Amino acid sequence: MENKVIETKGLTKYFYDPIKFQVLKEINIGINHGEFVSIVGKSGCGKSTLLYLLSTMDTDYEGQLLIKNELITGKKDNELAQIRNEKIGFVFQFHYLLSEYNVLKNVMLPGLKLGKYSETEIKNRAMEHLKTLDMEDQALKMPNQLSGGQKQRVAIARALINDPLIIMGDEPTGNLDKKNSDLVFDILKKLTLEKKQTILIVTHDNDFAQKTNRIITMEDGRILL
Amino acid sequence: MMNYTLILNIATHLLLARLKQTIVAAVGVTFSIAMFITLVSFMNGLNDLLDGLMLNRTPHIRLYNEIKPSENQPISLSKEYKNNTNFINSIKPKDRGKSIYNSKAIISYLKKDPRIIDVAPKITTPVFFNSGTIEISGTINGIEVLSEEKLFKISDYIIDGNVVDLLQNNSIIIGKGLADKMLLTKGDVIKITSTRGNLSSLKIVGISQIGIADIDDSMSYTSLDTAQKVLGEPTNYITDIQIKLFDMSLAAALAKEFEQKFNLDTIDFNTANSQFETGSKVRTIISYTVGIVLLIVAGFGIYNILNMMIYEKMDSIAILKATGFSGSDVKWIFVSLSLIIGIVGGLIGLFFGYIFSSIIDVVPFETASLPTVKTYPIHYSGIFYLIGIVFALFTTTIAGLFPALKASKVDPVEIIRGK
Ligand SMILES: Nc1ncnc2c1ncn2[C@@H]1O[C@H](COP(=O)(O)OP(=O)(O)O)[C@@H](O)[C@H]1O
Ligand SMILES: [Mg+2]
């Protein structure tokens, strides 16, 4: 299995406040290219904590994290930022968009940061993504003029702008009604089917999880096989 | 690696989203820079005015004979006591006379020196002015009218009459204070007694006012000829040689050089007027101190506003970091933010500083003691504006740096999880 997009080896994490407590215990997982994987488990079992480690935002852990067989553990802040920018797309539960920018600019921002394409090209790509998400006519609105489902679609477009290796989501549908959450699922599903996009979603919505390729179940900081 | 336009773009958007606070912060900088420029320009204007008052009337170097004891007392000629330390009591100064020996030759030599603008010979001598029964002590400045006018522009201080009238025989221009005390006006005749008792009558052809009461109460101008006649001295009698230099910073060095060459006493303007320099320094220090204090206050304003902004923008910082902006990118965003406030506030401050100084420059300021001054003095100088903007950038950068470092250390996980 050499084609793993992301892989962990004995990932272990403690919290020290208020008391020392092991939140993740020897986690070994691997996600293959093109897979649509969901992580499920009871609230408080450590799903979000694991995702933050995988996302490279949290570096305080034991064990190893590899992306495309490259060791990520121990890299410097600006190298990790570069990896997040280029290889990882994020969708949070509370659709974090920059309120200072309009929808289009929000989607473009990680692309501008990467600087791989010209601004006009990035703009065209952003418009294309918004179009596939049925959001093109909202491009010039400000985030506070959008509904929850619309914001989440903008967040997905933003996650896609740099053609990431993997899209990660922490309960991206947790804050949405059934209709919008189905819509978001369909979009993600379409991305794996049509573009072989690798996706890893944390959720406690079992219906949602059932429809994915693979379910990873967590309990008390461990993976259940 | 870092994309500056993008960082500037984000900084501007953050600022525009908080326009009111931004304006408050910038106004603080504007105010302090404007005050700084105005104050420095005004204080330096005052310095120029007061220095001018002194410098216009003062030669850069003056050659004269000081009354003092001989440096070589007879005992030093004796071989017998050569190796002893000799104490001599009750030495009296030797009267070599105040006259400069061989003055014509010295003057023509000096006039050829390329470092010298021109040379003006002069006789200063104490006299008594008589009016009825009163006697007032004062001085006569016997001048070579044309070179004196060229070097010291004395016509600026003649409030009645004309300098060139001094070229007439037996004419005099007296100080305003003197004229007032003795109830004399232009056209009257004034009687003068020299220290040796010679009596002469001179016709008043003008009244002068320099603006310093002590001088205006006692001073008068005559031509060299007239002064020599009043004193009963020959036509080569001169007590002072005044020199103006092209580069006045050489004054001290040249004074020393001439002292040795001509075996005369010399004094340069700085030594003669050291109190002026002290006054100038104090005024400069005051204006810079006030400027810096104002800027520090403005700096604290910026610091507070940026700190507040960072708390409000935690979410934005977390998203930026999650989507690939590094800690140092975030730091630069906030430093740029502060710099934008500094540049915009500072430039507007320079502009208002210029406006304020221009306003002060046209406010009438007429005082009898300063006849050549009509409005408050302002010194315009690019250097002040340069210092102003550098100050503004420096303070805002420092004020922005601490909040920026704080922002760069924000842990996105904490923010995202905290919801
Ligand atoms: N910063 C923290 N300090 C201490 N304990 C924490 C912190 N963050 C989370 N926890 C604890 O770690 C456990 C796992 O949390 P989390 O990963 O958010 O769970 P999940 O996402 O599966 O609901 C919980 O018991 C939670 O209380
Ligand atoms: Mg969670």
XYZ file of C-alpha atoms and ligand atoms in Angstrom:
672
model
C 0.000 0.000 0.000
C 2.327 2.732 -1.247
C -0.395 5.047 -2.449
C -1.499 6.435 0.933
C -2.352 10.115 0.868
C -2.134 10.411 4.620
C -0.901 7.983 7.217
C -0.333 7.961 10.977
C 1.990 5.796 13.044
C 1.262 5.434 16.741
C -0.333 8.842 17.059
C -0.761 9.653 20.745
C -1.853 12.859 22.424
C -2.331 14.025 25.982
C -4.151 16.988 27.449
C -2.679 18.335 30.673
C -5.330 20.802 31.683
C -7.042 20.357 34.169
C -5.478 16.896 34.664
C -3.223 14.734 32.513
C -5.462 12.736 30.254
C -4.698 10.669 27.156
C -7.109 11.713 24.460
C -5.587 9.728 21.554
C -4.082 6.272 22.006
C -1.704 4.792 19.402
C -3.747 5.742 16.360
C -2.667 4.003 13.138
C -4.705 4.897 10.095
C -4.078 5.341 6.376
C -6.262 6.984 3.760
C -5.848 5.926 0.128
C -6.086 8.154 -2.866
C -9.667 8.710 -4.042
C -11.258 7.337 -0.871
C -14.239 8.997 0.839
C -13.720 8.166 4.511
C -15.764 9.124 7.543
C -14.709 9.057 11.181
C -17.564 8.404 13.614
C -17.781 7.979 17.332
C -19.453 9.327 20.445
C -19.083 12.959 21.305
C -15.867 13.484 23.241
C -14.063 10.380 21.962
C -11.340 12.444 20.257
C -12.475 12.791 16.628
C -11.855 16.528 16.336
C -8.565 16.238 18.168
C -7.410 13.605 15.673
C -8.478 15.725 12.722
C -6.556 18.751 14.015
C -3.447 16.587 14.226
C -3.976 15.308 10.681
C -4.486 18.867 9.498
C -0.990 19.834 10.790
C -2.506 22.686 12.829
C -1.856 20.878 16.121
C 1.773 19.782 16.480
C 1.751 18.754 20.127
C 1.640 14.947 19.868
C 3.699 11.747 19.931
C 4.029 9.396 16.984
C 4.358 10.172 13.305
C 2.284 11.814 10.622
C 3.046 11.248 6.941
C 1.541 12.919 3.904
C 2.320 11.155 0.599
C 4.990 9.147 2.477
C 6.697 12.369 3.550
C 7.283 12.767 7.275
C 5.422 15.847 8.464
C 6.147 15.477 12.156
C 8.757 17.995 13.328
C 8.446 20.428 10.442
C 8.564 24.164 11.080
C 5.558 26.483 11.325
C 5.992 28.035 7.890
C 6.565 24.643 6.220
C 3.369 23.334 7.802
C 1.506 26.452 6.660
C 2.753 25.783 3.139
C 1.532 22.147 3.344
C -1.910 23.233 4.582
C -2.115 25.803 1.820
C -1.134 23.456 -0.974
C -2.249 19.984 0.044
C -5.126 20.232 2.485
C -8.581 21.729 2.044
C -10.663 22.485 5.110
C -14.355 22.647 5.845
C -15.356 23.465 9.413
C -18.649 23.021 11.175
C -19.088 26.742 11.636
C -18.350 27.759 8.032
C -15.441 30.021 8.778
C -15.369 32.618 6.030
C -13.553 35.955 6.206
C -16.259 38.538 6.783
C -14.097 41.279 5.213
C -14.106 39.663 1.765
C -16.868 38.722 -0.651
C -17.567 35.107 -1.603
C -15.335 35.100 -4.674
C -12.374 36.633 -2.819
C -12.826 34.139 0.042
C -12.539 31.284 -2.425
C -9.560 32.876 -4.169
C -7.535 33.663 -1.046
C -5.679 30.328 -0.554
C -4.940 30.370 -4.296
C -3.481 33.855 -4.080
C -1.413 32.733 -1.123
C -0.056 29.756 -3.064
C 0.718 32.004 -6.027
C 0.913 29.132 -8.490
C -1.476 30.740 -10.957
C -2.081 34.327 -11.997
C -4.849 36.264 -10.318
C -7.153 36.068 -13.360
C -6.608 32.333 -13.606
C -7.377 31.892 -9.915
C -10.498 33.976 -10.397
C -11.618 31.779 -13.301
C -10.964 28.607 -11.319
C -12.851 30.024 -8.325
C -15.822 30.863 -10.548
C -15.757 27.342 -11.981
C -15.839 25.776 -8.523
C -18.669 28.097 -7.492
C -20.515 27.085 -10.643
C -20.245 23.356 -9.925
C -21.553 24.134 -6.429
C -24.382 26.155 -7.939
C -23.166 29.333 -6.246
C -21.978 31.425 -9.197
C -24.708 34.048 -8.836
C -23.690 34.596 -5.192
C -20.048 35.304 -6.064
C -20.117 38.996 -5.238
C -22.157 38.722 -2.028
C -20.614 39.156 1.384
C -20.609 36.065 3.684
C -23.174 37.585 6.059
C -25.662 37.711 3.174
C -25.615 33.911 2.752
C -27.529 31.049 4.392
C -25.704 28.338 6.374
C -25.809 25.835 3.526
C -24.542 28.423 1.070
C -21.656 29.351 3.363
C -20.691 25.698 3.614
C -20.660 25.406 -0.163
C -18.383 28.460 -0.372
C -16.105 26.798 2.204
C -15.969 23.673 -0.010
C -15.124 25.802 -3.048
C -12.349 27.436 -1.038
C -11.069 24.008 0.048
C -10.895 22.986 -3.628
C -9.097 26.035 -5.033
C -5.547 24.621 -4.835
C -6.485 21.065 -5.985
C -5.601 19.636 -2.562
C -4.487 16.057 -1.926
C -7.230 15.715 0.633
C -10.277 17.566 1.871
C -10.944 17.388 5.595
C -14.152 18.340 7.286
C -15.058 18.529 10.982
C -18.798 17.946 11.094
C -19.372 20.087 8.011
C -23.061 19.212 8.052
C -23.466 19.360 11.811
C -25.004 22.780 11.681
C -27.256 22.209 8.667
C -30.817 20.918 8.199
C -31.451 17.576 6.434
C -31.918 19.094 3.000
C -28.724 21.182 3.094
C -26.741 18.392 4.653
C -27.812 16.023 1.846
C -26.794 18.680 -0.641
C -23.321 19.001 0.884
C -22.959 15.199 0.949
C -23.928 14.963 -2.727
C -21.338 17.561 -3.615
C -18.605 15.702 -1.767
C -19.681 12.384 -3.265
C -19.605 13.869 -6.741
C -16.061 15.127 -6.136
C -14.820 11.616 -5.266
C -16.615 10.032 -8.165
C -15.767 12.543 -10.863
C -12.389 13.881 -9.741
C -11.116 11.062 -7.519
C -10.876 13.615 -4.714
C -9.704 12.113 -1.402
C -12.040 13.150 1.427
C -11.972 12.627 5.197
C -15.020 13.733 7.156
C -15.572 13.653 10.920
C -19.224 13.266 11.770
C -21.584 11.869 14.372
C -24.353 11.635 11.798
C -24.622 7.880 11.116
C -26.790 8.303 7.991
C -24.078 10.457 6.517
C -21.338 8.000 7.450
C -23.196 5.003 6.007
C -23.048 6.530 2.543
C -19.239 6.903 2.522
C -16.700 4.341 1.199
C -15.214 3.536 4.570
C -16.129 4.234 8.184
C -13.519 4.558 10.892
C -15.083 4.184 14.331
C -13.480 5.713 17.374
C -14.071 5.035 21.020
C -12.197 6.597 23.946
C -9.273 7.694 21.822
C -8.856 4.368 20.051
C -9.765 3.131 16.580
C -12.198 0.167 16.596
C -11.461 -2.315 13.855
C 8.114 33.291 -0.648
C 6.003 35.950 0.973
C 3.401 37.624 -1.143
C 3.514 41.286 -0.118
C 0.663 42.536 -2.256
C -1.602 39.864 -0.820
C -0.540 40.710 2.734
C -1.106 44.424 2.114
C -4.458 43.624 0.550
C -5.559 41.647 3.614
C -4.288 44.396 5.945
C -6.256 47.030 4.027
C -9.414 44.949 4.147
C -9.073 44.447 7.887
C -8.615 48.213 8.281
C -11.554 49.131 6.074
C -13.756 46.744 8.028
C -12.923 48.795 11.124
C -12.833 52.200 9.504
C -13.853 54.215 12.538
C -11.162 52.806 14.834
C -8.626 53.125 12.038
C -9.451 56.798 11.647
C -9.166 57.390 15.384
C -5.733 55.751 15.383
C -4.566 57.685 12.337
C -5.849 60.986 13.723
C -3.668 60.459 16.794
C -0.616 60.143 14.561
C -1.737 63.049 12.389
C -2.177 65.290 15.401
C 1.208 64.532 16.908
C 3.094 64.862 13.629
C 1.309 68.123 12.777
C 2.139 69.488 16.229
C 5.720 68.320 15.911
C 6.219 69.975 12.512
C 4.580 73.207 13.633
C 6.555 73.361 16.830
C 9.920 72.533 15.295
C 9.368 74.968 12.412
C 8.346 77.733 14.809
C 11.120 77.110 17.321
C 13.702 77.002 14.565
C 12.194 80.156 13.091
C 12.739 81.787 16.470
C 16.287 80.448 16.564
C 16.971 81.880 13.122
C 15.476 85.199 14.146
C 17.516 85.475 17.310
C 20.678 84.094 15.732
C 20.165 86.492 12.845
C 19.769 89.335 15.273
C 23.159 88.402 16.639
C 24.902 87.185 13.482
C 23.890 90.078 11.260
C 25.532 92.476 13.636
C 28.466 90.331 14.620
C 31.528 89.783 12.507
C 32.566 86.152 12.124
C 35.998 87.170 13.326
C 37.073 90.382 15.014
C 40.715 91.465 15.249
C 41.587 93.939 18.006
C 44.121 94.829 20.644
C 43.165 93.819 24.109
C 44.444 95.741 27.074
C 46.428 93.190 29.055
C 49.758 92.723 30.761
C 52.795 91.831 28.663
C 53.202 88.103 28.440
C 56.945 88.425 28.733
C 57.790 90.187 31.957
C 61.385 91.473 32.350
C 62.400 88.640 34.619
C 61.927 86.083 31.887
C 64.748 87.745 29.977
C 67.133 87.054 32.813
C 69.199 83.931 32.259
C 69.861 83.636 35.941
C 66.274 82.810 36.886
C 65.403 80.914 33.773
C 64.925 77.584 35.537
C 63.122 79.032 38.516
C 59.408 79.495 39.042
C 58.950 83.232 39.339
C 56.040 84.835 41.175
C 55.368 88.446 40.224
C 52.787 90.514 42.091
C 50.835 93.619 41.138
C 51.367 93.514 37.413
C 49.635 96.395 35.595
C 48.467 96.154 31.999
C 50.704 97.796 29.498
C 49.187 100.524 27.391
C 49.983 99.520 23.858
C 46.984 101.632 22.792
C 43.925 100.088 21.211
C 45.075 101.081 17.793
C 45.905 98.285 15.382
C 49.401 98.808 14.109
C 49.894 98.591 10.368
C 46.161 98.189 9.824
C 46.171 99.199 6.153
C 48.560 96.391 5.240
C 46.597 93.844 7.254
C 43.328 94.867 5.628
C 44.647 94.714 2.088
C 46.183 91.315 2.880
C 42.879 90.014 4.281
C 40.884 91.335 1.347
C 42.877 89.024 -0.929
C 42.091 85.922 1.163
C 39.620 83.793 -0.864
C 37.887 82.536 2.290
C 36.843 86.033 3.252
C 33.776 87.832 1.898
C 34.935 91.246 2.963
C 36.673 93.187 5.691
C 35.338 96.235 7.499
C 37.621 98.384 9.655
C 36.071 100.073 12.640
C 36.802 102.362 15.562
C 34.926 101.757 18.775
C 35.447 104.295 21.442
C 33.638 105.426 24.556
C 32.476 109.062 24.555
C 30.141 111.400 26.426
C 27.113 112.820 24.680
C 26.236 116.266 26.024
C 22.830 117.847 25.996
C 22.432 120.992 28.042
C 23.819 120.086 31.413
C 23.461 116.303 31.183
C 26.183 113.991 30.046
C 25.372 110.484 28.878
C 28.105 107.972 28.353
C 27.969 105.976 25.180
C 30.035 104.707 22.304
C 30.874 105.833 18.834
C 31.280 103.242 16.137
C 33.377 104.777 13.468
C 32.678 102.716 10.362
C 33.669 102.517 6.754
C 30.117 103.153 5.633
C 29.990 101.125 2.440
C 31.727 97.960 3.643
C 29.821 98.081 6.930
C 26.561 98.294 4.992
C 27.662 95.447 2.745
C 28.585 93.142 5.632
C 26.076 94.049 8.326
C 23.230 95.695 6.414
C 22.986 98.408 9.027
C 20.407 100.261 6.898
C 17.913 97.647 8.214
C 18.209 99.272 11.590
C 18.109 102.923 10.506
C 14.530 103.952 11.244
C 14.974 107.576 10.222
C 17.486 108.948 7.739
C 19.964 107.247 5.430
C 23.280 105.464 6.076
C 25.067 107.077 3.156
C 24.522 110.478 4.769
C 27.286 109.413 7.152
C 29.690 110.085 4.291
C 29.124 113.817 4.862
C 31.616 115.489 7.153
C 30.785 115.593 10.865
C 27.579 113.599 10.667
C 26.311 110.993 13.129
C 23.485 108.463 13.463
C 22.441 107.882 17.062
C 20.477 105.123 18.800
C 16.749 105.594 19.355
C 17.054 105.331 23.126
C 19.743 107.958 23.139
C 17.694 110.293 20.933
C 14.630 109.872 23.154
C 16.593 110.572 26.329
C 18.237 113.649 24.956
C 15.134 114.848 23.084
C 17.055 115.000 19.821
C 15.774 114.311 16.317
C 17.264 114.147 12.845
C 18.727 117.483 11.843
C 19.751 118.474 15.394
C 23.361 118.939 16.462
C 24.846 116.779 19.228
C 27.897 117.691 21.316
C 30.433 114.978 22.068
C 33.349 114.850 24.498
C 36.041 112.240 23.947
C 37.715 110.513 26.875
C 40.664 112.812 26.382
C 38.434 115.851 26.640
C 38.213 116.845 22.958
C 34.904 118.537 22.266
C 33.139 118.281 18.903
C 29.712 118.937 17.445
C 28.152 116.511 15.010
C 24.987 116.749 12.965
C 22.442 113.978 13.463
C 21.551 112.522 10.048
C 19.604 109.489 11.271
C 18.222 107.406 14.129
C 18.944 103.700 14.493
C 17.161 100.965 16.401
C 18.604 97.476 16.783
C 16.046 96.183 19.252
C 18.307 95.710 22.237
C 17.708 98.552 24.724
C 21.219 98.563 26.141
C 22.652 99.160 22.713
C 20.017 101.597 21.462
C 20.493 103.696 24.601
C 24.202 104.235 24.087
C 25.345 103.555 20.551
C 26.026 105.802 17.588
C 27.551 105.531 14.118
C 29.904 107.910 12.410
C 32.285 107.531 9.503
C 35.890 106.501 10.223
C 37.077 110.040 9.397
C 34.657 111.640 11.797
C 35.570 109.245 14.581
C 39.252 109.889 14.062
C 38.592 113.643 14.203
C 36.516 113.337 17.355
C 39.328 111.404 19.000
C 42.063 113.581 17.576
C 43.773 110.568 16.061
C 45.573 110.259 12.703
C 43.879 108.735 9.643
C 45.430 105.308 10.093
C 43.871 104.888 13.550
C 41.622 101.793 13.696
C 40.669 99.688 16.714
C 38.867 96.734 15.121
C 39.005 94.783 11.922
C 35.797 92.866 11.273
C 35.755 89.883 8.957
C 32.912 87.937 7.367
C 33.639 84.511 5.971
C 32.026 82.517 3.221
C 31.966 79.512 5.520
C 31.304 80.619 9.052
C 32.151 77.220 10.498
C 35.810 78.056 9.819
C 35.634 81.079 12.122
C 37.320 79.535 15.142
C 40.191 78.058 13.122
C 40.817 81.212 11.113
C 40.645 83.351 14.253
C 43.532 81.346 15.620
C 45.436 81.575 12.362
C 45.106 85.391 12.186
C 45.973 85.775 15.838
C 49.348 84.217 15.165
C 49.957 85.824 11.823
C 49.224 89.413 12.855
C 50.070 89.183 16.537
C 46.631 90.586 17.422
C 43.807 89.434 19.637
C 41.009 87.699 17.765
C 37.589 86.434 18.713
C 35.136 84.392 16.638
C 31.386 84.901 16.784
C 30.723 81.619 18.614
C 33.004 82.482 21.489
C 31.615 85.991 21.614
C 27.986 84.830 21.732
C 27.977 81.443 23.362
C 24.750 82.219 25.236
C 22.848 82.317 21.951
C 23.809 78.774 21.181
C 22.525 77.613 24.554
C 19.153 79.268 23.907
C 18.909 77.668 20.475
C 19.717 74.259 21.902
C 17.072 74.547 24.608
C 14.406 75.522 22.088
C 15.358 72.623 19.825
C 15.278 70.157 22.699
C 11.841 71.409 23.785
C 10.331 70.961 20.355
C 11.733 67.468 19.876
C 10.677 66.382 23.361
C 7.115 67.553 22.870
C 7.010 65.883 19.451
C 8.285 62.582 20.815
C 5.914 62.627 23.795
C 2.956 63.227 21.496
C 4.076 60.367 19.274
C 4.442 58.000 22.194
C 0.880 58.824 23.214
C -0.262 58.193 19.649
C 1.740 54.957 19.723
C -0.187 53.730 22.752
C -3.408 54.583 20.930
C -2.361 52.429 17.999
C -1.264 49.654 20.318
C -4.670 49.591 22.025
C -6.625 49.681 18.811
C -4.567 46.902 17.238
C -4.931 44.780 20.352
C -8.675 45.235 20.235
C -8.709 44.472 16.545
C -6.847 41.221 17.131
C -9.420 40.069 19.677
C -12.199 40.908 17.251
C -10.409 39.232 14.357
C -9.462 35.973 16.099
C -11.719 34.033 13.713
C -10.136 35.646 10.691
C -6.657 34.905 12.008
C -7.636 31.265 12.605
C -8.996 30.895 9.062
C -5.919 32.512 7.555
C -3.727 30.080 9.453
C -5.899 27.071 8.650
C -5.814 27.902 4.954
C -2.053 28.202 4.803
C -0.880 31.569 6.110
C 2.082 31.142 8.432
C 2.624 32.896 11.757
C 5.032 35.272 10.096
C 2.490 36.097 7.355
C -0.020 36.977 10.056
C 2.611 39.046 11.864
C 3.325 41.013 8.679
C -0.371 41.572 8.091
C -0.667 43.305 11.442
C 2.625 45.181 11.099
C 1.471 46.436 7.675
C -1.811 47.430 9.238
C 0.056 49.539 11.758
C 2.374 50.929 9.089
C -0.570 51.964 6.941
C -1.977 53.880 9.895
C 1.474 55.417 10.440
C 2.048 56.385 6.802
C -1.426 57.765 6.166
C -1.671 59.501 9.554
C 1.904 60.738 9.247
C 1.559 62.153 5.725
C -1.658 63.947 6.615
C 0.163 65.167 9.735
C 2.989 66.586 7.601
C 0.402 68.325 5.449
C -1.381 69.870 8.450
C 1.977 70.736 10.012
C 2.770 72.691 6.856
C -0.639 74.393 6.901
C -0.298 75.350 10.578
C 3.219 76.719 10.103
C 2.050 78.711 7.086
C -0.725 80.186 9.198
C 1.691 81.154 11.970
C 3.992 82.565 9.304
C 1.433 85.196 8.299
C 0.240 86.117 11.789
C 1.437 89.697 12.367
C 4.126 90.010 15.002
C 5.213 93.612 15.238
C 7.312 94.804 18.068
C 9.213 98.043 18.308
C 12.325 96.178 19.301
C 12.421 94.098 16.116
C 11.959 96.546 13.269
C 12.719 94.053 10.496
C 10.226 91.432 11.711
C 6.616 91.710 10.578
C 5.194 88.213 11.243
C 6.028 85.281 13.498
C 9.108 83.508 12.193
C 8.877 80.012 10.683
C 11.760 77.956 9.432
C 10.748 75.666 6.577
C 13.022 72.682 6.178
C 12.625 69.337 4.468
C 14.659 67.747 7.246
C 11.883 68.385 9.806
C 9.366 66.697 7.538
C 11.708 63.777 7.001
C 12.287 63.420 10.751
C 8.520 63.693 11.293
C 7.645 60.859 8.936
C 10.504 58.677 10.196
C 9.287 59.236 13.773
C 5.745 58.355 12.745
C 6.814 55.145 11.011
C 9.105 54.160 13.847
C 6.500 54.622 16.592
C 3.695 52.944 14.672
C 5.927 50.003 13.792
C 6.924 49.528 17.414
C 3.317 49.983 18.562
C 2.144 47.445 15.980
C 4.895 44.935 16.598
C 3.671 43.604 19.943
C 0.071 43.021 18.893
C 1.397 41.547 15.638
C 3.579 39.068 17.486
C 0.589 38.151 19.602
C -1.507 37.598 16.488
C 1.211 35.444 14.937
C 1.062 33.142 17.962
C -2.711 32.651 17.909
C -3.435 28.916 17.925
C -6.110 28.281 15.285
C -7.103 24.985 16.913
C -8.088 26.783 20.070
C -10.255 29.231 18.139
C -11.905 26.648 15.920
C -12.524 24.257 18.806
C -13.749 27.086 21.036
C -16.946 27.513 19.017
N -7.922 22.014 24.961
C -8.352 20.958 25.678
N -7.892 20.765 26.927
C -8.296 19.709 27.658
N -9.164 18.787 27.205
C -9.670 18.916 25.964
C -9.289 20.013 25.143
N -9.927 19.883 23.953
C -10.675 18.766 24.034
N -10.536 18.173 25.225
C -11.139 16.909 25.649
O -10.680 15.912 24.785
C -11.715 14.997 24.503
C -11.889 14.842 22.997
O -12.428 16.029 22.434
P -12.813 16.160 20.922
O -11.697 15.690 20.098
O -13.322 17.529 20.659
O -14.038 15.136 20.818
P -15.054 14.901 19.646
O -14.681 15.805 18.525
O -14.909 13.452 19.309
O -16.386 15.216 20.183
C -12.954 15.524 25.227
O -13.070 14.818 26.406
C -12.640 16.942 25.510
O -13.253 17.370 26.700
Mg -15.726 17.417 17.653
